[in-house]
Coordinates of C-alpha atoms in Angstrom, one line a residue:
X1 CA -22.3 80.1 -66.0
X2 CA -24.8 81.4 -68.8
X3 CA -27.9 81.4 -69.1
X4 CA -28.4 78.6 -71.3
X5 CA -26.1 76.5 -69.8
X6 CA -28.6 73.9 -67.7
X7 CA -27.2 73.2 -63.9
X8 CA -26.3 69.1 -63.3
X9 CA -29.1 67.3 -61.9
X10 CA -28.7 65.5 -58.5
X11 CA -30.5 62.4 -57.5
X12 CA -31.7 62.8 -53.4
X13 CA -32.5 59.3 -52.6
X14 CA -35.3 59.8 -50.3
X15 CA -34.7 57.6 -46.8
X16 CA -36.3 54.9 -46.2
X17 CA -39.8 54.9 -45.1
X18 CA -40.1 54.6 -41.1
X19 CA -42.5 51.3 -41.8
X20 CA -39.6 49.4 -43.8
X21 CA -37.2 49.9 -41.1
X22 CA -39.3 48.9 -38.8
X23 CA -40.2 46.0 -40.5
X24 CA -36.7 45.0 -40.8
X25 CA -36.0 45.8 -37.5
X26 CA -39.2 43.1 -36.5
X27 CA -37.7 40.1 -39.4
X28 CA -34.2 40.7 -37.0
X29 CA -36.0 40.1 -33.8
X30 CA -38.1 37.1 -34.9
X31 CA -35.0 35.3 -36.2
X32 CA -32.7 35.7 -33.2
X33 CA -35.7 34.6 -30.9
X34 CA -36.7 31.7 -33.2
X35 CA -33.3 30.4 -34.1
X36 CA -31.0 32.6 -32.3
X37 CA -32.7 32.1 -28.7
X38 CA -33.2 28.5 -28.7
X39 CA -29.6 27.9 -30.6
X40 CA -28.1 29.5 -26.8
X41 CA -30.4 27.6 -25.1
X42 CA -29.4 24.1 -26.8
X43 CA -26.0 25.0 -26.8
X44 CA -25.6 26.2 -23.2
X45 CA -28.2 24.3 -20.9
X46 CA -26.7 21.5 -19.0
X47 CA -27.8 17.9 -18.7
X48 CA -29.9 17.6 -15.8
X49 CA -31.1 14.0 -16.2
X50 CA -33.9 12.5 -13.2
X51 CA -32.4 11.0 -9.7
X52 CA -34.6 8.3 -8.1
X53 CA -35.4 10.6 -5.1
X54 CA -38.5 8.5 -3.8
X55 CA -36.6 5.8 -3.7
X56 CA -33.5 7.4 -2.2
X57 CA -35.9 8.8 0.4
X58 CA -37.5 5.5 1.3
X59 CA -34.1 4.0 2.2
X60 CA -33.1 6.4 4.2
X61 CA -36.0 6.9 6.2
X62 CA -35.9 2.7 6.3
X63 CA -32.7 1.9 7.1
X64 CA -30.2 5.3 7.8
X65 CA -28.4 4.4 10.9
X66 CA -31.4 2.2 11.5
X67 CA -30.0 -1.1 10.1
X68 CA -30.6 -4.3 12.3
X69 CA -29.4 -7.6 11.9
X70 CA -29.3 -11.0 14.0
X71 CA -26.6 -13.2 14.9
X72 CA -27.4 -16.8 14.9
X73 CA -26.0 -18.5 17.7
X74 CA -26.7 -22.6 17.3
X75 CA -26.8 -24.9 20.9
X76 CA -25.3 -28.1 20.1
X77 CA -25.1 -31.3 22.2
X78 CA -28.1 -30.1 24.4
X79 CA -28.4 -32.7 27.0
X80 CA -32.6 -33.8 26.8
X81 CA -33.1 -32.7 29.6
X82 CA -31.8 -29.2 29.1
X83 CA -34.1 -28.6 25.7
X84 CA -36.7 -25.8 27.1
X85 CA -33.8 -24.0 27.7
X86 CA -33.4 -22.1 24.5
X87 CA -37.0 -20.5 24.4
X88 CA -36.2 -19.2 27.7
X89 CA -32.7 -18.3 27.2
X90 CA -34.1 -16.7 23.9
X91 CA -36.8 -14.4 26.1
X92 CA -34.0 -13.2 28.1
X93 CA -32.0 -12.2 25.4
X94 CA -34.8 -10.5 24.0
X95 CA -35.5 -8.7 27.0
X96 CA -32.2 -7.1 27.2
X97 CA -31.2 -6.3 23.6
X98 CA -35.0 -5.0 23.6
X99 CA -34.1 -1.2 22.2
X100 CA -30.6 -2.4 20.6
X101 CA -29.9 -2.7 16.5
X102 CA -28.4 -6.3 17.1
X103 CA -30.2 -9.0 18.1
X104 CA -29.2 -12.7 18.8
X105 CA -31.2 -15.8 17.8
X106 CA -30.7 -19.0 19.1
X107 CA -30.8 -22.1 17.3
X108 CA -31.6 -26.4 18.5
X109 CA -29.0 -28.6 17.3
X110 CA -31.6 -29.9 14.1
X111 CA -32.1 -26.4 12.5
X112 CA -30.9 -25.9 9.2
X113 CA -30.4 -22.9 8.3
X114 CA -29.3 -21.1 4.3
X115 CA -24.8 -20.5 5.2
X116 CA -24.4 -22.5 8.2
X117 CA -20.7 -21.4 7.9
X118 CA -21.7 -17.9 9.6
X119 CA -23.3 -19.4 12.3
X120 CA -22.1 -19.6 15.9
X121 CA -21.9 -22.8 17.8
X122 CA -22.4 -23.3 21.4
X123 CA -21.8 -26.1 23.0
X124 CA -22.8 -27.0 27.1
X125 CA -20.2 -29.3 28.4
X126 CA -20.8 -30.5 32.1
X127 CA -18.0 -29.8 34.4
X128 CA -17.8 -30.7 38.3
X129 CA -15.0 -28.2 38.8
X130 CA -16.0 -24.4 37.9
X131 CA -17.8 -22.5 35.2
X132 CA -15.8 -21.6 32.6
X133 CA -16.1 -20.4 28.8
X134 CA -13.1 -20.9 26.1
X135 CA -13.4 -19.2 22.3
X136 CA -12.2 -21.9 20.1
X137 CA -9.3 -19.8 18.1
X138 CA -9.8 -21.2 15.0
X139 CA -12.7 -20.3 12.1
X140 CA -15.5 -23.5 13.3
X141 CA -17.0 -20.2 15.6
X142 CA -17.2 -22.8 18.3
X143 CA -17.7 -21.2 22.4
X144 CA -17.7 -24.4 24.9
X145 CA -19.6 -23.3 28.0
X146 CA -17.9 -25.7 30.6
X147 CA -21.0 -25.6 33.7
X148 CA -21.1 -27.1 36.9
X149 CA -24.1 -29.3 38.4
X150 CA -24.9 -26.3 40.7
X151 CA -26.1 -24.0 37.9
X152 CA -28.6 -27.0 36.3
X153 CA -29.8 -27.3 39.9
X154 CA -30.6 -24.1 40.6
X155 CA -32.2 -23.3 37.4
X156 CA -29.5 -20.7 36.6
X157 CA -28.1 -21.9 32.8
X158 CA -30.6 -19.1 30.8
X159 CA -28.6 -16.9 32.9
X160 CA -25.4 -17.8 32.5
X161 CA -26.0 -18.4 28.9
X162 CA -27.1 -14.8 28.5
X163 CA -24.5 -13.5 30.1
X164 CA -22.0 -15.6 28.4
X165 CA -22.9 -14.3 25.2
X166 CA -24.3 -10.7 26.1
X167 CA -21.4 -9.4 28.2
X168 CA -18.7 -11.7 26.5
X169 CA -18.9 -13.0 23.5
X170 CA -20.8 -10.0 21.5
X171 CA -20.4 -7.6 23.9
X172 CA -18.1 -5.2 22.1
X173 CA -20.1 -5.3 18.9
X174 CA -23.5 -4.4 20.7
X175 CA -21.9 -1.8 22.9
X176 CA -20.7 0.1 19.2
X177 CA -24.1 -0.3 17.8
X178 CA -25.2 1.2 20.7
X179 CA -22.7 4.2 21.1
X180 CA -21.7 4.7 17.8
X181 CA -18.7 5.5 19.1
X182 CA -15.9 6.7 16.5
X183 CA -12.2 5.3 16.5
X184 CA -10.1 7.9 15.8
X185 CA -7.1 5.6 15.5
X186 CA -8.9 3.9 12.8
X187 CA -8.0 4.5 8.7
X188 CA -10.9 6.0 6.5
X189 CA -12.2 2.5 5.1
X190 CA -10.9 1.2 1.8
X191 CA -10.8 -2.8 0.7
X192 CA -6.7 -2.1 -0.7
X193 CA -4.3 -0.9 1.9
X194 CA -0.6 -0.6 0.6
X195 CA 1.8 -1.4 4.0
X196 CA 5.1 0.3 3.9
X197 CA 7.5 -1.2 6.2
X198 CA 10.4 1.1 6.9
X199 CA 13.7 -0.2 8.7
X200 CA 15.2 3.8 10.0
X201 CA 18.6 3.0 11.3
X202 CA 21.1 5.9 12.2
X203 CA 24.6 6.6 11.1
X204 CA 26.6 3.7 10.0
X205 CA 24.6 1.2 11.7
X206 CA 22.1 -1.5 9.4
X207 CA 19.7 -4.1 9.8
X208 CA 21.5 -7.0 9.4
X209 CA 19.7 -10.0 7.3
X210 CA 21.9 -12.4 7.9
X211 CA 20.4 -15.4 6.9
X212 CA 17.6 -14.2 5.4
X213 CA 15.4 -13.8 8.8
X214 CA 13.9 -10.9 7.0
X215 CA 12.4 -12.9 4.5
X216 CA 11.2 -15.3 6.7
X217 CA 9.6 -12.9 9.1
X218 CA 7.8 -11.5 6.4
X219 CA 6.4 -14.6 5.1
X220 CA 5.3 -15.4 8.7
X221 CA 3.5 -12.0 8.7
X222 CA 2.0 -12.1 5.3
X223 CA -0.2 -15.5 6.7
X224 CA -1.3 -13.1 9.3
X225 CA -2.4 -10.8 6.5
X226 CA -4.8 -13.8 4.6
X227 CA -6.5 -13.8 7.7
X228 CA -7.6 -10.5 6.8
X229 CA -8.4 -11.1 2.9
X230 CA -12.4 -11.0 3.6
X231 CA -11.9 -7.4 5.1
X232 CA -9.4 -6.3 2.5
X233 CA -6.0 -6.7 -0.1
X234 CA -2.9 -6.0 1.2
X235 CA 0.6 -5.5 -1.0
X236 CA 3.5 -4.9 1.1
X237 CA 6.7 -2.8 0.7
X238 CA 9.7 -2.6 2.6
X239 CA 12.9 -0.5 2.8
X240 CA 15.7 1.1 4.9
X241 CA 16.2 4.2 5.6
X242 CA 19.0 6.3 7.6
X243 CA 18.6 9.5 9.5
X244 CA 21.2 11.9 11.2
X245 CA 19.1 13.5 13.4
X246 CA 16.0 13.1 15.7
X247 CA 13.5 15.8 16.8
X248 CA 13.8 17.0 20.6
X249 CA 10.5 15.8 21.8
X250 CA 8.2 17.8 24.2
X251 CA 8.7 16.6 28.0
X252 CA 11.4 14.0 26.9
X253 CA 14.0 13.3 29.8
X254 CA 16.9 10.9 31.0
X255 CA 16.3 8.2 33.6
X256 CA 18.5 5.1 34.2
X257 CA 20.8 6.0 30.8
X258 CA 17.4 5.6 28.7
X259 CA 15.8 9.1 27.0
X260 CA 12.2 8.7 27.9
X261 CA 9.6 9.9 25.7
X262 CA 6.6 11.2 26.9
X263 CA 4.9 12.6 23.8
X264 CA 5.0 10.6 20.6
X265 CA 3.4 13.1 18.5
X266 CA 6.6 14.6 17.4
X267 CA 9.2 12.1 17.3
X268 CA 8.5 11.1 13.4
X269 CA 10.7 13.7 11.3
X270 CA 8.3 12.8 8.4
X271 CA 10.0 15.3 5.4
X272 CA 14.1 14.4 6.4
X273 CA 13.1 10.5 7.1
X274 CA 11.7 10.4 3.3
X275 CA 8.4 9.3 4.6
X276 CA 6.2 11.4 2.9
X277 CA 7.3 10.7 -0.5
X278 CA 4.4 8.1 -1.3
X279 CA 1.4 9.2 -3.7
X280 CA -1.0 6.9 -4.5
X281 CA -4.9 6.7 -4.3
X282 CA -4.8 3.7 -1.8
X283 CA -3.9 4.1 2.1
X284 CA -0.7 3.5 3.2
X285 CA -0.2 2.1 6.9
X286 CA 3.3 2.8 8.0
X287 CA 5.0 0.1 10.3
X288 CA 8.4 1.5 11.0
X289 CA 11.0 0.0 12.8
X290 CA 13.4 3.0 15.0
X291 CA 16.4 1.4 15.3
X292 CA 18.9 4.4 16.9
X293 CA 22.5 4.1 17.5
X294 CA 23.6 6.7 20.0
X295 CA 20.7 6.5 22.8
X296 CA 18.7 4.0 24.8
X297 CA 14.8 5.2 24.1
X298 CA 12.0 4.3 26.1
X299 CA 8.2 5.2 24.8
X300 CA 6.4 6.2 28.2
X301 CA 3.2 4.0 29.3
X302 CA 4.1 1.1 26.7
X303 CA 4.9 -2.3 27.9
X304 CA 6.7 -2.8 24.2
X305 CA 8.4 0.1 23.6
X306 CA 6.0 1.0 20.6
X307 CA 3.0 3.5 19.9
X308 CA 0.5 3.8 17.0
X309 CA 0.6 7.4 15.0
X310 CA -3.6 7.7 14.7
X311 CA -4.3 7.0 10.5
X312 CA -1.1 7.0 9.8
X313 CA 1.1 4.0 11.3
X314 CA 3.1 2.8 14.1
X315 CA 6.7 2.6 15.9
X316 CA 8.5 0.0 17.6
X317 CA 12.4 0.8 18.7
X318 CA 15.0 -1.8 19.2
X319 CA 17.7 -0.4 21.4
X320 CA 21.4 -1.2 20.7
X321 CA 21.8 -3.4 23.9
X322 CA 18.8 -5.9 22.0
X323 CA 19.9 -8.3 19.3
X324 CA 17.7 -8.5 16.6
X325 CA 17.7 -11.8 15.7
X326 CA 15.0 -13.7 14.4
X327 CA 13.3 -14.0 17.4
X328 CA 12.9 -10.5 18.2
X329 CA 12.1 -9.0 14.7
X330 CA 9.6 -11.8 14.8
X331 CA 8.2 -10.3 17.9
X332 CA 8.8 -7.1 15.9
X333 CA 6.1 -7.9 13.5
X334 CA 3.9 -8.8 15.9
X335 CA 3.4 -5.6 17.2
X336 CA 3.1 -4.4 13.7
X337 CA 0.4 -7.2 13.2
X338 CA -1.5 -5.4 16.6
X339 CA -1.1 -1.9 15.0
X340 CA -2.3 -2.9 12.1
X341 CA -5.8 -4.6 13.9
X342 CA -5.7 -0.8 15.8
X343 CA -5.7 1.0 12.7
X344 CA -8.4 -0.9 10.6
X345 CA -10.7 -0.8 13.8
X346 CA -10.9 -4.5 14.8
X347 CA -10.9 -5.3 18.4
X348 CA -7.4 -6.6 20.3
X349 CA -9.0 -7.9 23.0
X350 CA -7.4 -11.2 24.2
X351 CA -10.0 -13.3 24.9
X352 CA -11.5 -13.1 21.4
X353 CA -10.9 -15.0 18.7
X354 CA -9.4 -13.5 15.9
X355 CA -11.9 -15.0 13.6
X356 CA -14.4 -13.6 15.6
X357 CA -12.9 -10.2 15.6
X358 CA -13.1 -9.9 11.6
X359 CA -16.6 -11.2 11.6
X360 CA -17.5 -8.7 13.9
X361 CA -15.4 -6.0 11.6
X362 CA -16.9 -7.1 8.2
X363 CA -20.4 -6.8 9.9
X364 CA -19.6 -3.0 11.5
X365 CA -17.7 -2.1 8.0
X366 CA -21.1 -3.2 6.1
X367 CA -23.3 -1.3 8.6
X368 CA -20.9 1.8 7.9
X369 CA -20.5 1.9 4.3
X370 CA -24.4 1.7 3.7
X371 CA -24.3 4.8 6.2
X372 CA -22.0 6.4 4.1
X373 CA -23.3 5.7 1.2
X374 CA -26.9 7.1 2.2
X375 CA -25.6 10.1 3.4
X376 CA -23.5 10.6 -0.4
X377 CA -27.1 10.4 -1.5
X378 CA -28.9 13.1 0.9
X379 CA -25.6 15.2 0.1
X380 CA -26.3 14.9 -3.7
X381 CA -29.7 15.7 -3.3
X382 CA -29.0 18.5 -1.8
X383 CA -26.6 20.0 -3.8
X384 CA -28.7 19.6 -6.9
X385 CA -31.8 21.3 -4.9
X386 CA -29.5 24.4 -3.9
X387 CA -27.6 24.7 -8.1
X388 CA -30.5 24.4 -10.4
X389 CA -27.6 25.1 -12.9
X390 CA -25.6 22.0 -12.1
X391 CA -25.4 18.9 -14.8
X392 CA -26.8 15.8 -13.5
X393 CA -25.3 13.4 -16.4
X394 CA -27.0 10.1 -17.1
X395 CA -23.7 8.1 -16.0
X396 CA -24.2 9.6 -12.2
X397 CA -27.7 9.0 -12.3
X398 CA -26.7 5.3 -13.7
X399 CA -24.1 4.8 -11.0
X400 CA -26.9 5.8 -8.5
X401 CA -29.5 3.2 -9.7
X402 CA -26.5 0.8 -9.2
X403 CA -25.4 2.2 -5.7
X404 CA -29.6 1.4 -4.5
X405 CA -29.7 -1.9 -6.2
X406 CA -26.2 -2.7 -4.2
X407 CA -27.8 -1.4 -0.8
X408 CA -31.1 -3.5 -1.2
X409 CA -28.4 -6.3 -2.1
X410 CA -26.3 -5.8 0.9
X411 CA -28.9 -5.9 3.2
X412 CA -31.0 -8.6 1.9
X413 CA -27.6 -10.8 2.4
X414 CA -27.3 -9.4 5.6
X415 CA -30.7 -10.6 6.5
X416 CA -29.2 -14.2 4.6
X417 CA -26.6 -14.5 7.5
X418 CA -23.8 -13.9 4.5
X419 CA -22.1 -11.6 5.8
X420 CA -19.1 -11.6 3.3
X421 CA -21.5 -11.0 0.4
X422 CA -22.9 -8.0 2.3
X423 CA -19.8 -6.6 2.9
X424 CA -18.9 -6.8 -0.8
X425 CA -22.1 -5.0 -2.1
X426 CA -21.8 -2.2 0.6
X427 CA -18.2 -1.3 -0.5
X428 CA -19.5 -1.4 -4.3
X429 CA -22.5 0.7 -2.6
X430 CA -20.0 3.2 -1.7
X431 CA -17.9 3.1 -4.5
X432 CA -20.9 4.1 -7.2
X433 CA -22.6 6.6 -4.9
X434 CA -19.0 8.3 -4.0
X435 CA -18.0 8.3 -7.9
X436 CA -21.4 9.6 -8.6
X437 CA -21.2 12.5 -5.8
X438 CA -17.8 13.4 -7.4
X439 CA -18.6 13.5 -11.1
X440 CA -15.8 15.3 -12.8
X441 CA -18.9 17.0 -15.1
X442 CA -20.7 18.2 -11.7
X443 CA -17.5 19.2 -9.5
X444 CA -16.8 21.8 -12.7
X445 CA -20.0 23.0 -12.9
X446 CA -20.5 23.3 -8.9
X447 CA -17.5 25.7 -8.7
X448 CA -19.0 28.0 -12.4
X449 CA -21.3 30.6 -11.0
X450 CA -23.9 32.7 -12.6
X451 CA -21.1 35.7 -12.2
X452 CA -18.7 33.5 -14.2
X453 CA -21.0 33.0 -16.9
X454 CA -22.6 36.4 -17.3
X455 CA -18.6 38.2 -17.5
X456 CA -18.5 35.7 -20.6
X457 CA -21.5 36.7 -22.1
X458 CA -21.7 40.2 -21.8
X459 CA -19.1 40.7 -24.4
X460 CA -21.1 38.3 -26.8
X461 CA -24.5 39.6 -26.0
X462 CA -24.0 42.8 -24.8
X463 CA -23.4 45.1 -28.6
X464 CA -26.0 43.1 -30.2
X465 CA -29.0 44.1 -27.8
X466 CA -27.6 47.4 -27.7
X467 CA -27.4 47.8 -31.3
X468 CA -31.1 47.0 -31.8
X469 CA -32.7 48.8 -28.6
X470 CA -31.0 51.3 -30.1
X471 CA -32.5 51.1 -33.3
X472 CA -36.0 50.0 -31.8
X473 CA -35.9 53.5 -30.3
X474 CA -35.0 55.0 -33.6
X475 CA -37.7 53.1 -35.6
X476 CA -40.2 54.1 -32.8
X477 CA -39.3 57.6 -32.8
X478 CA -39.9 57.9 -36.8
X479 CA -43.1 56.2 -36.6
X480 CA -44.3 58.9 -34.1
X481 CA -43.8 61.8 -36.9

């Protein structure tokens, strides 16, 4: 190079100034904590919308296993001289159901009262012979107390009618309100049962229909069913089934050329018998009918060669040395009729009426489901006090304000004497608090920890932060010079 050749200029940009990086390092900030922050927030809060809790609370301080109702129990055909009676009879009562959730009020013959079709009748009929009572079997709820002279003389009909009605009558249903005794035989509740009825024969052998006594047996248990209609729906299925083998039960042995069975627990094959095959959101009460070809079988302890399978079903075997004719597979179903009064809780007793029974069922069942549906609300409480994070969406909260309006519903109608009504708004009761409990939108969220959500974010979040701190440093550091 010469010396009047001139050297190339170079431009040096000089950096930026540490106050304009700063600056934009502030106008980055500002915008992802005025839109970028709240645009998160919106997009990944959940929906927590307001419970009633007072009002939750308030019912179940008021009425969790604390509901009471009376029973009205009319006297008819109370001779005049007899009319004082029922105050004193009433005192009695009183005195001994003092502490108990069910009381029983008696009526005179001229009281009115708002569903005189749920109201007991009782009626004093003199009789020279004995005292007797007899439950009228049919749905007029009538109980003729048959007493003698002696009793009138001696002053002893409060007493009698007391006892008649205390440690008879209602006995069963005080003593459970009492106890609170669980049946452990008896299917969670639902109003929809589906009953499979299952003819298992063995080898070559069938159920033979000749005649169509199938059918008719059938028929004859489906009136049975309507009985039950107020308590709940019933469909009914039926087929036949064959099996090769049985299961060797525990303790089983041979006496007089029958195999007794001692322990029922494992004499249902369930997979090989194709019994576990049915899926469906309703219960399914299994009445199956063992009918074996190559052994006499003898269930230990049963007078009917049957057992019940606890929520599940029951047995009855038919031994090849009994025809089954009509007759018998109509005696058949009446075992399956008693199973089935087993397994939805109602009482077998005898001496009751089996009107009485459901009445005394639908009454327990209401009590029940507004227990159960209390306790759905004081577990959703809790769980939304323990997971601040969890959605409460508007349709729970609206299927809660339902489930409360169908408690005070149920029990106002319970304080109405209908019992039927009651029953119906405690089972829709426990239907909205149940679907409410298990919203699909607060099951996901309930099982989505704070873990879960921070291993997705981190990747999101976790280059942009460090890409500014980073250059917060950096901006800091310059400013300092």
């Amino acid at each position: 190079m010469t010396g009047s050749e001139k050297a190339p200029l170079v431009c040096v940009k000089d950096p930026a100034p540490p106050w304009k990086r700063f600056s934009i390092l502030i106008i980055v900030l500002t915008i992802s904590l005025t839109l970028g922050l709240p645009s998160w927030y919106l997009t990944t809060s959940v929906e927590r919308a307001e419970l009633p809790v007072g009002e939750i609370e308030t019912l179940n301080e008021k009425y969790l296993d604390n509901v009471e109702y009376a029973i009205p129990v009319k006297i008819i055909d109370l001779p005049n001289t007899l009319i004082g009676i029922i105050n004193e009879t009433q005192e009695l009562i009183n005195s001994r159901l003092k502490d108990s959730k069910v009381s029983i009020t008696l009526l005179g013959g001229d009281t009115t009262v708002e569903n005189p079709s749920n109201v007991y009748k009782l009626k004093l009929i003199m009789n020279e012979d004995e005292d007797q009572m007899m439950v009228s079997p049919y749905n007029d709820k009538t109980i003729s107390l048959f007493i003698t002279p002696h009793i009138i003389k001696n002053n002893l009909t409060t007493d009698l009618i007391s006892r008649v009605l205390l440690d008879t009558v209602f006995k069963k249903e005080i003593t459970d309100r009492a106890t609170k005794v669980s049946d452990k035989l008896k299917f969670p509740f639902s109003d929809n049962y589906k009953i499979s009825i299952n003819f298992l024969n063995s080898g070559s052998k069938s159920f033979d229909n000749t005649g169509g006594i199938l059918q008719r047996s059938i028929e004859n248990f489906e009136s049975f069913l309507n009985t039950l209609k107020p308590l709940a729906n019933f469909t009914i299925e039926f087929q036949e089934l064959w099996y090769e083998n049985r299961i060797q039960t525990i303790g089983e042995h041979e006496s007089d050329g029958y195999t007794i069975i001692e322990d029922t627990s494992m004499f249902i094959d369930y997979s090989d018998w194709g019994l576990d095959q049915d899926v469906e959101l309703k219960p399914i009460i299994n009445l199956n009918l063992y009918l074996p070809e190559d052994e006499k079988i003898r269930i230990a302890n049963s007078n009917r060669n049957s057992f019940i399978i606890p929520q599940w079903g029951g047995v009855v075997i038919i031994n090849n040395d009994e025809v089954l004719d009509y007759p018998k597979l109509n005696e058949v179903f009446d075992i399956f009729a008693f199973q089935i009064l087993k397994l939805l809780g109602i009482s077998t007793e005898a001496e009751e009426s089996l009107f009485y029974r459901i009445d005394e069922a639908i009454r327990r069942q209401t009590i029940e489901n507004i227990d159960a549906t209390l306790k759905n609300f004081q577990s959703l409480i809790t769980v939304i006090n323990k997971l601040k994070t969890i959605p409460i969406p508007l349709q729970a909260v609206d299927e809660v304000e339902e489930s409360v309006s169908k408690i005070k519903e149920s029990i106002a109608n319970l304080e109405k004497l209908s019992w039927l009504e009651a029953y119906k708004a405690s089972t829709e009761a426990l239907a909205f608090s149940s679907s409410a409990f298990f919203h699909k939108d607060m099951v996901q969220q309930a099982y989505f920890p704070e873990e879960h959500k921070m291993a997705v974010y981190s990747p999101l979040l976790g280059p942009f932060i460090t890409i500014l701190t980073m250059a917060l440093i950096r901006a800091v550091r310059e400013l300092r010079k």
